[in-house]
CSV table of C-alpha atoms in Angstrom, one decimal:
chain,number,residue,atom,x,y,z
P,1,MET,CA,64.2,133.5,-111.7
P,2,ALA,CA,66.0,132.0,-108.8
P,3,LYS,CA,66.1,133.9,-105.0
P,4,LEU,CA,69.0,135.5,-104.0
P,5,LEU,CA,70.2,136.7,-100.3
P,6,THR,CA,72.5,139.4,-100.4
P,7,ILE,CA,74.0,139.4,-96.3
P,8,HIS,CA,76.2,142.4,-94.7
P,9,GLY,CA,77.6,140.6,-92.2
P,10,GLY,CA,79.3,141.9,-88.9
P,11,LYS,CA,76.3,143.0,-87.0
P,12,PRO,CA,75.4,141.8,-83.8
P,13,LEU,CA,71.5,140.0,-84.0
P,14,THR,CA,69.3,141.9,-81.3
P,15,GLY,CA,65.9,141.6,-80.8
P,16,GLU,CA,62.4,138.9,-80.5
P,17,VAL,CA,61.7,136.2,-82.5
P,18,THR,CA,58.9,133.6,-81.9
P,19,VAL,CA,59.0,130.0,-82.9
P,20,ARG,CA,55.7,128.2,-83.1
P,21,GLY,CA,55.1,124.3,-83.2
P,22,ALA,CA,57.9,121.8,-84.6
P,23,LYS,CA,58.8,121.0,-88.0
P,24,ASN,CA,59.4,117.4,-86.3
P,25,LEU,CA,56.0,117.2,-85.0
P,26,VAL,CA,53.3,119.2,-87.1
P,27,PRO,CA,53.2,117.1,-90.4
P,28,LYS,CA,53.1,113.7,-88.6
P,29,ALA,CA,50.1,115.2,-86.5
P,30,MET,CA,48.3,116.2,-89.7
P,31,VAL,CA,49.3,112.8,-91.1
P,32,ALA,CA,47.4,111.4,-87.8
P,33,ALA,CA,44.2,113.2,-88.8
P,34,LEU,CA,43.6,110.8,-91.7
P,35,LEU,CA,42.8,107.5,-88.5
P,36,GLY,CA,39.8,109.5,-87.0
P,37,ASN,CA,36.2,109.1,-87.8
P,38,SER,CA,36.0,112.8,-86.9
P,39,PRO,CA,37.7,116.1,-87.9
P,40,SER,CA,40.8,116.7,-86.1
P,41,VAL,CA,42.1,120.5,-84.8
P,42,LEU,CA,45.7,121.3,-84.7
P,43,ARG,CA,47.0,124.5,-83.2
P,44,ASN,CA,50.7,126.8,-82.7
P,45,ILE,CA,50.9,125.6,-86.9
P,46,PRO,CA,54.1,127.3,-88.5
P,47,GLU,CA,53.7,128.2,-92.6
P,48,ILE,CA,56.4,126.3,-93.3
P,49,LYS,CA,56.9,124.4,-96.7
P,50,ASP,CA,56.4,120.7,-95.2
P,51,VAL,CA,53.1,122.3,-93.6
P,52,ASP,CA,51.8,123.2,-97.4
P,53,VAL,CA,52.9,119.7,-98.8
P,54,VAL,CA,51.0,117.7,-96.2
P,55,SER,CA,47.9,120.0,-96.8
P,56,SER,CA,48.2,119.3,-100.4
P,57,LEU,CA,48.1,115.7,-99.8
P,58,LEU,CA,45.6,115.3,-97.6
P,59,GLU,CA,43.7,117.6,-99.8
P,60,ILE,CA,44.2,114.7,-102.8
P,61,HIS,CA,43.3,112.3,-100.8
P,62,GLY,CA,40.0,113.8,-100.4
P,63,VAL,CA,40.4,115.3,-96.5
P,64,SER,CA,39.1,118.7,-96.2
P,65,VAL,CA,41.6,121.3,-95.0
P,66,GLU,CA,41.3,124.8,-93.3
P,67,TRP,CA,44.3,126.6,-92.6
P,68,ASP,CA,44.4,129.7,-90.6
P,69,LYS,CA,47.3,131.2,-91.0
P,70,GLU,CA,46.5,134.2,-89.1
P,71,THR,CA,45.7,132.1,-86.2
P,72,GLY,CA,48.1,128.9,-86.4
P,73,ARG,CA,44.8,126.6,-86.5
P,74,ILE,CA,44.1,123.9,-88.8
P,75,THR,CA,41.3,121.7,-89.5
P,76,MET,CA,41.4,118.3,-91.3
P,77,ASP,CA,38.3,116.1,-91.5
P,78,PRO,CA,39.1,112.5,-92.9
P,79,ALA,CA,35.1,112.0,-94.2
P,80,GLY,CA,35.5,111.7,-97.6
P,81,VAL,CA,39.3,109.9,-97.4
P,82,LYS,CA,39.8,108.3,-101.1
P,83,SER,CA,42.8,106.8,-103.6
P,84,ALA,CA,45.0,109.6,-105.3
P,85,LEU,CA,46.0,109.6,-108.7
P,86,THR,CA,49.7,108.6,-109.0
P,87,ALA,CA,50.7,111.6,-110.2
P,88,GLU,CA,49.3,113.7,-107.9
P,89,ILE,CA,51.1,112.5,-105.5
P,90,ASP,CA,54.2,112.8,-106.9
P,91,ALA,CA,53.8,116.6,-107.9
P,92,HIS,CA,52.8,117.3,-104.2
P,93,ALA,CA,55.4,115.6,-103.0
P,94,GLY,CA,57.8,117.5,-104.8
P,95,ASP,CA,61.3,116.4,-102.7
P,96,SER,CA,59.5,115.8,-99.2
P,97,ARG,CA,59.9,112.4,-97.3
P,98,ILE,CA,56.4,112.6,-95.4
P,99,PRO,CA,54.5,111.1,-98.2
P,100,ILE,CA,56.6,107.3,-96.0
P,101,LEU,CA,54.5,108.0,-93.2
P,102,PHE,CA,50.8,108.0,-95.0
P,103,CYS,CA,50.9,104.5,-95.8
P,104,GLY,CA,49.7,102.8,-92.2
P,105,PRO,CA,46.9,105.5,-91.8
P,106,LEU,CA,46.0,105.4,-95.8
P,107,MET,CA,45.9,100.9,-95.5
P,108,HIS,CA,43.5,101.8,-92.3
P,109,ALA,CA,41.5,104.0,-94.3
P,110,ILE,CA,41.0,102.8,-98.2
P,111,GLY,CA,43.5,99.5,-98.3
P,112,GLU,CA,46.3,100.9,-100.2
P,113,ALA,CA,49.2,103.7,-100.9
P,114,PHE,CA,51.7,104.9,-102.6
P,115,ILE,CA,54.9,106.7,-102.3
P,116,PRO,CA,57.1,108.4,-104.8
P,117,ASP,CA,60.7,108.2,-105.2
P,118,LEU,CA,61.5,110.2,-102.0
P,119,GLY,CA,63.9,113.2,-102.0
P,120,GLY,CA,64.7,115.5,-98.2
P,121,CYS,CA,68.1,117.2,-97.2
P,122,LYS,CA,71.3,115.5,-98.7
P,123,ILE,CA,73.1,115.2,-94.9
P,124,GLY,CA,73.1,111.0,-95.1
P,125,ASP,CA,72.2,107.6,-95.9
P,126,ARG,CA,68.3,108.1,-94.4
P,127,PRO,CA,67.0,104.5,-96.1
P,128,ILE,CA,63.3,103.9,-96.4
P,129,ASP,CA,64.2,100.3,-95.8
P,130,TYR,CA,63.4,100.4,-92.2
P,131,HIS,CA,59.9,101.5,-92.9
P,132,LEU,CA,59.2,98.7,-95.7
P,133,ALA,CA,60.5,96.3,-93.6
P,134,VAL,CA,57.8,97.8,-90.5
P,135,LEU,CA,54.9,97.7,-92.9
P,136,ARG,CA,55.8,94.0,-93.8
P,137,ASN,CA,56.0,93.1,-90.4
P,138,PHE,CA,52.2,94.3,-89.9
P,139,GLY,CA,51.0,92.0,-93.4
P,140,ALA,CA,51.6,94.9,-95.5
P,141,VAL,CA,52.5,94.2,-99.5
P,142,VAL,CA,55.1,96.3,-101.1
P,143,ASP,CA,55.3,96.9,-105.0
P,144,LYS,CA,57.9,98.4,-106.8
P,145,ARG,CA,56.7,100.3,-109.3
P,146,PRO,CA,57.9,102.8,-112.0
P,147,GLY,CA,58.4,106.4,-109.6
P,148,GLY,CA,57.5,105.3,-106.5
P,149,ILE,CA,56.0,102.0,-104.3
P,150,SER,CA,52.5,100.9,-103.9
P,151,ILE,CA,51.8,99.1,-101.0
P,152,SER,CA,48.4,97.3,-100.2
P,153,ALA,CA,47.2,94.9,-97.2
P,154,PRO,CA,44.9,92.9,-98.4
P,155,LYS,CA,44.2,90.7,-95.4
P,156,GLY,CA,44.7,93.7,-93.3
P,157,LEU,CA,47.4,94.9,-90.8
P,158,HIS,CA,48.1,93.0,-87.6
P,159,GLY,CA,50.4,93.7,-84.7
P,160,ALA,CA,53.8,93.2,-84.9
P,161,LYS,CA,57.0,92.5,-82.7
P,162,LEU,CA,59.4,94.8,-83.4
P,163,GLU,CA,63.1,95.8,-83.2
P,164,LEU,CA,64.9,98.6,-84.7
P,165,PRO,CA,68.7,98.5,-85.2
P,166,TYR,CA,69.1,101.9,-84.3
P,167,PRO,CA,66.2,104.6,-82.9
P,168,SER,CA,65.0,106.3,-86.2
P,169,VAL,CA,62.5,108.9,-85.3
P,170,GLY,CA,61.0,108.2,-89.1
P,171,ALA,CA,60.4,104.5,-88.1
P,172,THR,CA,59.2,104.8,-84.5
P,173,GLU,CA,56.7,107.5,-86.3
P,174,GLN,CA,55.6,104.4,-88.7
P,175,VAL,CA,55.2,102.2,-86.2
P,176,LEU,CA,52.5,104.5,-83.7
P,177,LEU,CA,50.8,105.5,-87.2
P,178,THR,CA,50.7,102.0,-88.3
P,179,ALA,CA,50.2,99.8,-85.0
P,180,VAL,CA,47.6,101.8,-83.3
P,181,LYS,CA,44.6,100.6,-85.6
P,182,ALA,CA,46.5,97.2,-86.6
P,183,GLU,CA,44.8,94.4,-85.3
P,184,GLY,CA,46.4,92.9,-81.8
P,185,ILE,CA,49.6,94.4,-79.6
P,186,THR,CA,52.4,96.0,-81.1
P,187,GLU,CA,55.9,95.9,-79.2
P,188,LEU,CA,58.7,97.9,-80.6
P,189,LYS,CA,62.1,98.0,-78.6
P,190,GLY,CA,64.9,100.6,-79.5
P,191,ALA,CA,62.2,103.0,-80.3
P,192,ALA,CA,63.3,106.9,-80.6
P,193,VAL,CA,61.9,108.7,-77.7
P,194,GLU,CA,62.8,112.2,-78.6
P,195,PRO,CA,59.9,114.7,-77.9
P,196,GLU,CA,57.8,115.6,-80.5
P,197,ILE,CA,57.6,111.1,-80.0
P,198,HIS,CA,55.9,112.0,-77.2
P,199,ASP,CA,53.8,114.7,-78.4
P,200,LEU,CA,52.8,112.0,-81.4
P,201,ILE,CA,51.7,110.0,-78.7
P,202,ALA,CA,50.0,112.3,-77.1
P,203,VAL,CA,48.2,113.0,-80.3
P,204,LEU,CA,47.5,109.3,-80.6
P,205,GLN,CA,46.4,109.2,-77.2
P,206,LYS,CA,43.7,112.2,-77.3
P,207,MET,CA,42.1,109.8,-81.0
P,208,GLY,CA,41.4,106.8,-78.7
P,209,ALA,CA,45.1,104.9,-79.3
P,210,ILE,CA,46.0,103.1,-76.2
P,211,ILE,CA,49.9,103.3,-76.0
P,212,THR,CA,52.9,102.7,-73.1
P,213,VAL,CA,55.8,104.1,-73.0
P,214,GLN,CA,58.3,101.6,-71.0
P,215,THR,CA,62.0,102.9,-69.7
P,216,ASP,CA,63.9,100.7,-72.1
P,217,ARG,CA,63.3,102.4,-75.6
P,218,THR,CA,60.5,100.0,-75.5
P,219,ILE,CA,56.7,101.0,-77.3
P,220,ARG,CA,54.2,98.8,-76.2
P,221,ILE,CA,50.8,100.0,-78.7
P,222,GLU,CA,46.8,98.4,-78.2
P,223,GLY,CA,45.5,98.0,-81.2
P,224,VAL,CA,42.0,100.2,-81.1
P,225,SER,CA,39.6,98.9,-84.5
P,226,GLU,CA,38.1,103.3,-84.4
P,227,MET,CA,39.6,106.5,-83.4
P,228,ARG,CA,38.2,109.7,-83.1
P,229,GLY,CA,39.4,113.1,-84.3
P,230,TYR,CA,41.8,115.4,-82.2
P,231,ASN,CA,42.3,118.7,-80.8
P,232,HIS,CA,46.1,119.3,-79.7
P,233,ILE,CA,48.6,122.1,-79.7
P,234,ALA,CA,51.6,121.2,-81.0
P,235,LEU,CA,55.0,121.4,-79.4
P,236,PRO,CA,57.2,124.2,-79.9
P,237,ASP,CA,60.2,123.9,-82.5
P,238,ARG,CA,63.1,123.8,-80.4
P,239,ASN,CA,65.4,123.0,-83.4
P,240,GLU,CA,64.5,126.7,-84.4
P,241,SER,CA,65.3,127.9,-81.1
P,242,ALA,CA,68.6,126.3,-81.1
P,243,SER,CA,69.4,127.6,-84.1
P,244,TRP,CA,68.3,131.5,-83.5
P,245,ALA,CA,70.2,130.8,-79.9
P,246,SER,CA,73.3,130.0,-82.1
P,247,ALA,CA,72.8,133.0,-84.3
P,248,ALA,CA,73.1,134.9,-81.1
P,249,LEU,CA,76.4,133.2,-79.8
P,250,ALA,CA,77.9,133.9,-82.9
P,251,THR,CA,77.1,137.3,-84.0
P,252,ARG,CA,77.6,138.7,-80.2
P,253,GLY,CA,74.0,139.2,-80.1
P,254,ASP,CA,70.8,138.8,-77.6
P,255,ILE,CA,67.8,137.1,-78.7
P,256,TYR,CA,65.0,136.5,-77.0
P,257,VAL,CA,62.9,133.4,-78.2
P,258,ARG,CA,59.5,133.3,-77.6
P,259,GLY,CA,58.2,129.6,-77.6
P,260,ALA,CA,61.1,128.5,-76.6
P,261,GLU,CA,60.9,125.9,-73.9
P,262,GLN,CA,63.2,125.0,-71.5
P,263,ARG,CA,62.0,121.3,-71.0
P,264,ASP,CA,62.9,120.1,-74.6
P,265,LEU,CA,66.5,122.2,-74.6
P,266,THR,CA,68.0,120.9,-71.4
P,267,ALA,CA,71.3,119.2,-73.2
P,268,PHE,CA,71.5,122.0,-75.7
P,269,LEU,CA,71.0,125.1,-72.6
P,270,ASN,CA,73.8,123.1,-70.7
P,271,THR,CA,76.7,123.1,-74.0
P,272,TYR,CA,75.8,126.8,-74.8
P,273,ARG,CA,76.5,127.9,-71.2
P,274,LYS,CA,79.9,125.7,-71.2
P,275,ILE,CA,81.0,127.3,-74.4
P,276,GLY,CA,80.1,131.1,-72.9
P,277,GLY,CA,76.3,131.8,-74.0
P,278,GLU,CA,73.8,133.0,-71.4
P,279,PHE,CA,70.3,132.3,-71.0
P,280,ASP,CA,67.8,133.5,-68.9
P,281,VAL,CA,64.2,131.3,-68.7
P,282,VAL,CA,60.9,132.9,-68.3
P,283,ASP,CA,57.2,132.0,-68.3
P,284,ASP,CA,57.0,132.4,-72.6
P,285,GLY,CA,60.2,132.1,-73.7
P,286,ILE,CA,64.2,132.1,-73.7
P,287,ARG,CA,66.6,135.2,-73.6
P,288,PHE,CA,70.2,133.8,-75.4
P,289,TRP,CA,72.8,136.4,-75.7
P,290,HIS,CA,77.1,136.3,-75.6
P,291,ALA,CA,78.1,137.0,-72.0
P,292,GLY,CA,81.3,138.8,-73.4
P,293,GLY,CA,84.9,137.8,-73.7
P,294,ASP,CA,86.2,134.8,-75.5
P,295,LEU,CA,84.3,131.6,-76.0
P,296,ASN,CA,85.0,128.4,-74.9
P,297,PRO,CA,86.2,125.4,-77.0
P,298,LEU,CA,84.7,122.3,-76.2
P,299,VAL,CA,84.6,118.1,-77.3
P,300,LEU,CA,80.6,117.4,-78.8
P,301,GLU,CA,79.3,114.3,-79.3
P,302,THR,CA,75.7,114.3,-81.1
P,303,ASP,CA,73.1,111.4,-79.9
P,304,VAL,CA,69.7,110.7,-79.8
P,305,HIS,CA,67.3,112.0,-77.3
P,306,PRO,CA,68.3,112.9,-74.8
P,307,GLY,CA,71.7,113.4,-75.8
P,308,PHE,CA,72.7,116.5,-77.6
P,309,MET,CA,70.5,116.5,-80.8
P,310,THR,CA,72.2,116.6,-84.7
P,311,ASP,CA,70.1,119.5,-85.5
P,312,TRP,CA,71.5,121.9,-83.0
P,313,GLN,CA,74.6,120.6,-84.3
P,314,GLN,CA,75.4,122.4,-87.5
P,315,PRO,CA,74.6,126.2,-86.1
P,316,LEU,CA,76.5,125.8,-83.0
P,317,VAL,CA,79.8,125.1,-84.9
P,318,VAL,CA,79.6,128.3,-86.4
P,319,ALA,CA,79.7,129.5,-82.7
P,320,LEU,CA,82.9,127.5,-82.2
P,321,THR,CA,84.8,128.7,-84.8
P,322,GLN,CA,84.9,132.5,-82.9
P,323,ALA,CA,85.6,130.1,-79.6
P,324,LYS,CA,89.3,130.8,-78.1
P,325,GLY,CA,91.1,127.2,-78.7
P,326,VAL,CA,90.3,123.7,-80.3
P,327,SER,CA,86.8,122.2,-80.2
P,328,ILE,CA,86.0,118.5,-81.5
P,329,VAL,CA,82.4,118.0,-82.9
P,330,HIS,CA,81.4,114.0,-83.2
P,331,GLU,CA,78.4,113.6,-85.7
P,332,THR,CA,77.2,110.2,-84.5
P,333,VAL,CA,73.2,110.4,-86.3
P,334,TYR,CA,74.1,111.4,-90.1
P,335,GLU,CA,77.0,110.4,-91.5
P,336,ASN,CA,77.6,113.1,-94.1
P,337,ARG,CA,76.1,116.4,-92.4
P,338,PHE,CA,79.9,118.1,-92.4
P,339,GLY,CA,79.2,119.1,-96.0
P,340,PHE,CA,77.8,122.6,-94.7
P,341,THR,CA,81.8,123.3,-93.2
P,342,ASP,CA,83.4,123.5,-97.0
P,343,ALA,CA,81.6,127.0,-96.9
P,344,LEU,CA,82.3,127.8,-93.6
P,345,VAL,CA,86.4,126.7,-94.7
P,346,ARG,CA,85.9,129.5,-97.6
P,347,MET,CA,84.9,131.8,-95.4
P,348,GLY,CA,88.1,131.8,-93.2
P,349,ALA,CA,87.3,129.1,-90.6
P,350,SER,CA,89.8,126.7,-89.5
P,351,ILE,CA,87.9,123.2,-89.6
P,352,GLN,CA,89.5,119.9,-90.4
P,353,LEU,CA,87.2,116.9,-90.9
P,354,HIS,CA,88.1,113.2,-90.1
P,355,ARG,CA,87.1,109.4,-90.4
P,356,GLU,CA,88.1,108.4,-87.3
P,357,CYS,CA,85.6,108.4,-84.7
P,358,LEU,CA,86.8,111.9,-82.2
P,359,GLY,CA,84.3,110.9,-79.1
P,360,SER,CA,84.2,109.3,-76.4
P,361,VAL,CA,82.2,106.5,-77.9
P,362,PRO,CA,83.0,104.6,-80.9
P,363,CYS,CA,79.7,104.9,-82.8
P,364,ARG,CA,78.3,103.1,-86.2
P,365,PHE,CA,79.9,105.4,-88.9
P,366,GLY,CA,83.7,104.4,-87.3
P,367,GLN,CA,86.0,102.6,-89.9
P,368,ARG,CA,83.3,102.9,-92.5
P,369,ASN,CA,85.1,105.9,-94.2
P,370,PHE,CA,82.9,109.0,-93.3
P,371,LEU,CA,84.3,112.2,-92.6
P,372,HIS,CA,82.0,112.1,-89.4
P,373,SER,CA,84.4,114.5,-86.8
P,374,ALA,CA,85.1,117.9,-87.2
P,375,VAL,CA,88.3,119.4,-85.3
P,376,ILE,CA,87.5,123.6,-84.6
P,377,SER,CA,90.3,126.0,-84.5
P,378,GLY,CA,89.6,129.4,-83.2
P,379,PRO,CA,88.6,132.6,-83.1
P,380,THR,CA,88.8,133.0,-86.9
P,381,PRO,CA,87.5,136.0,-88.5
P,382,LEU,CA,85.0,135.5,-91.5
P,383,HIS,CA,84.9,136.7,-94.1
P,384,GLY,CA,81.8,137.1,-97.0
P,385,VAL,CA,81.6,134.7,-99.8
P,386,GLU,CA,79.1,133.3,-101.6
P,387,PHE,CA,77.4,129.9,-101.4
P,388,ASP,CA,74.3,127.5,-102.2
P,389,ILE,CA,72.0,126.5,-99.3
P,390,PRO,CA,72.7,122.6,-99.4
P,391,ASP,CA,70.1,121.6,-96.3
P,392,LEU,CA,68.0,123.1,-93.6
P,393,ARG,CA,70.1,123.5,-90.6
P,394,GLY,CA,73.3,123.9,-92.6
P,395,GLY,CA,71.6,126.4,-95.0
P,396,PHE,CA,70.4,128.3,-91.7
P,397,SER,CA,74.3,127.6,-90.1
P,398,HIS,CA,75.8,129.6,-93.6
P,399,LEU,CA,73.2,132.2,-92.7
P,400,ILE,CA,74.6,132.9,-89.6
P,401,ALA,CA,78.4,132.4,-90.6
P,402,ALA,CA,77.7,135.3,-93.1
P,403,LEU,CA,75.5,137.4,-90.3
P,404,THR,CA,78.7,137.1,-88.4
P,405,ALA,CA,81.4,137.4,-91.1
P,406,GLU,CA,82.7,141.0,-92.3
P,407,GLY,CA,81.7,142.1,-95.6
P,408,THR,CA,79.7,140.6,-98.2
P,409,SER,CA,78.0,137.2,-98.8
P,410,THR,CA,74.9,136.3,-101.4
P,411,ALA,CA,72.8,132.9,-100.9
P,412,THR,CA,71.3,130.9,-103.4
P,413,GLY,CA,68.4,128.3,-102.3
P,414,LEU,CA,66.5,129.9,-100.4
P,415,GLU,CA,63.7,127.5,-100.4
P,416,ILE,CA,65.2,124.8,-98.3
P,417,ILE,CA,65.3,127.1,-95.3
P,418,ASN,CA,61.2,128.0,-95.8
P,419,ARG,CA,61.2,123.8,-95.3
P,420,GLY,CA,61.7,124.1,-91.6
P,421,TYR,CA,61.9,127.9,-90.8
P,422,GLU,CA,58.9,129.7,-90.3
P,423,HIS,CA,59.3,133.7,-91.8
P,424,PHE,CA,62.7,133.5,-91.3
P,425,MET,CA,63.7,136.6,-93.6
P,426,ALA,CA,60.9,138.9,-91.6
P,427,LYS,CA,62.6,137.4,-88.5
P,428,LEU,CA,66.5,138.5,-89.6
P,429,GLU,CA,65.2,142.0,-90.7
P,430,GLY,CA,63.2,142.2,-87.3
P,431,LEU,CA,66.8,141.3,-85.1
P,432,GLY,CA,68.9,144.0,-87.1
P,433,ALA,CA,70.3,142.0,-90.2
P,434,ASP,CA,71.4,143.6,-93.2
P,435,VAL,CA,70.1,141.1,-95.9
P,436,GLU,CA,68.3,141.5,-99.7
P,437,LEU,CA,66.3,139.6,-101.1
P,438,THR,CA,66.3,139.8,-104.7
P,439,GLU,CA,65.7,137.6,-108.2
P,440,ARG,CA,67.7,136.6,-110.6
P,441,ASP,CA,68.3,134.3,-113.7
P,442,ARG,CA,69.2,130.8,-112.9
């Protein structure tokens, strides 16, 4: 049986939602527990699929995991860490890309790691080449096997001098999780510096790591021989916060996002205000609402932090379909992230995709035939359609569009939303959305 969501749109979303720990930090901090010689405690944990996946992968590798879902606290004891069967790893990993980050910690703990063929959202080419090149620089031996890759370190791992061709978040996490216990000093140039990276560094520093972040995207890590467990509160999920903010704007609603932090949303808040959204920052969250009147079009380019994050783009595009005039969005991080607009066009949106860089600075996708720029004309009334959720942020954007539209929409593929949005059905209902979840034959 497959889950089917029926959405009756045209009703503003109003009320309150709570966001907990960031999807882009929590699973990685859980992996870091493998590096310690004592238990680690992580708090503010959301109930999302990625946390389930990492919990299972830790457990089959001998780590004791206790997750109190009511308090959002998870305790991980690596005292019994061991190798896991290939079939078990493959079964528990599912379509997640997180297993690649187990490599460094597992090699430090037991001398070897295996990662299955990886899945993930289909938003662009996210190759593991960066990861494998990084691991080889540390002295790892990489062997391709049926169904995945075996990685070992027969001579141990040693510090390396590295430079990323693009500030990849995943590759930066790989370097951090591997370098902290590698012998000697590691220098990484061209590193990602997102808030979630800084929070992971805070976790590792609590464990005993020595890490310096310099002003030119260079990270220097001095390897240590032993690390202990940590006690840490995960930073809130800025991507979920921005998604609910965009939902308030598109549906002409008013949503208080408890847990949202201004510090990590600066670029988003500036853009939100330019469009015509309004917000109020208080001690424990941010209220977002449609200020009335016409929304304003704009020219927007995604970028790595501290720029406008790619994960904020898709939900905001829905709001831009309701702006008066022509907006241009230039995607520079994932080359295929505009695939989600097909459903918006079927709903009545006016969106044209272009191969050219429609922005102030040519990006790495220019002249490569990727449809990575969008021209959005509005406002256009939206109407209900049937759609299948393609990826995490695009899928949530479809839901926002269906809630904005007049009439009824039906959605399948809801499992993807569970990867990064905690209790999203309960939150929608709490905001007054007219939605029904049923099951039907596949």
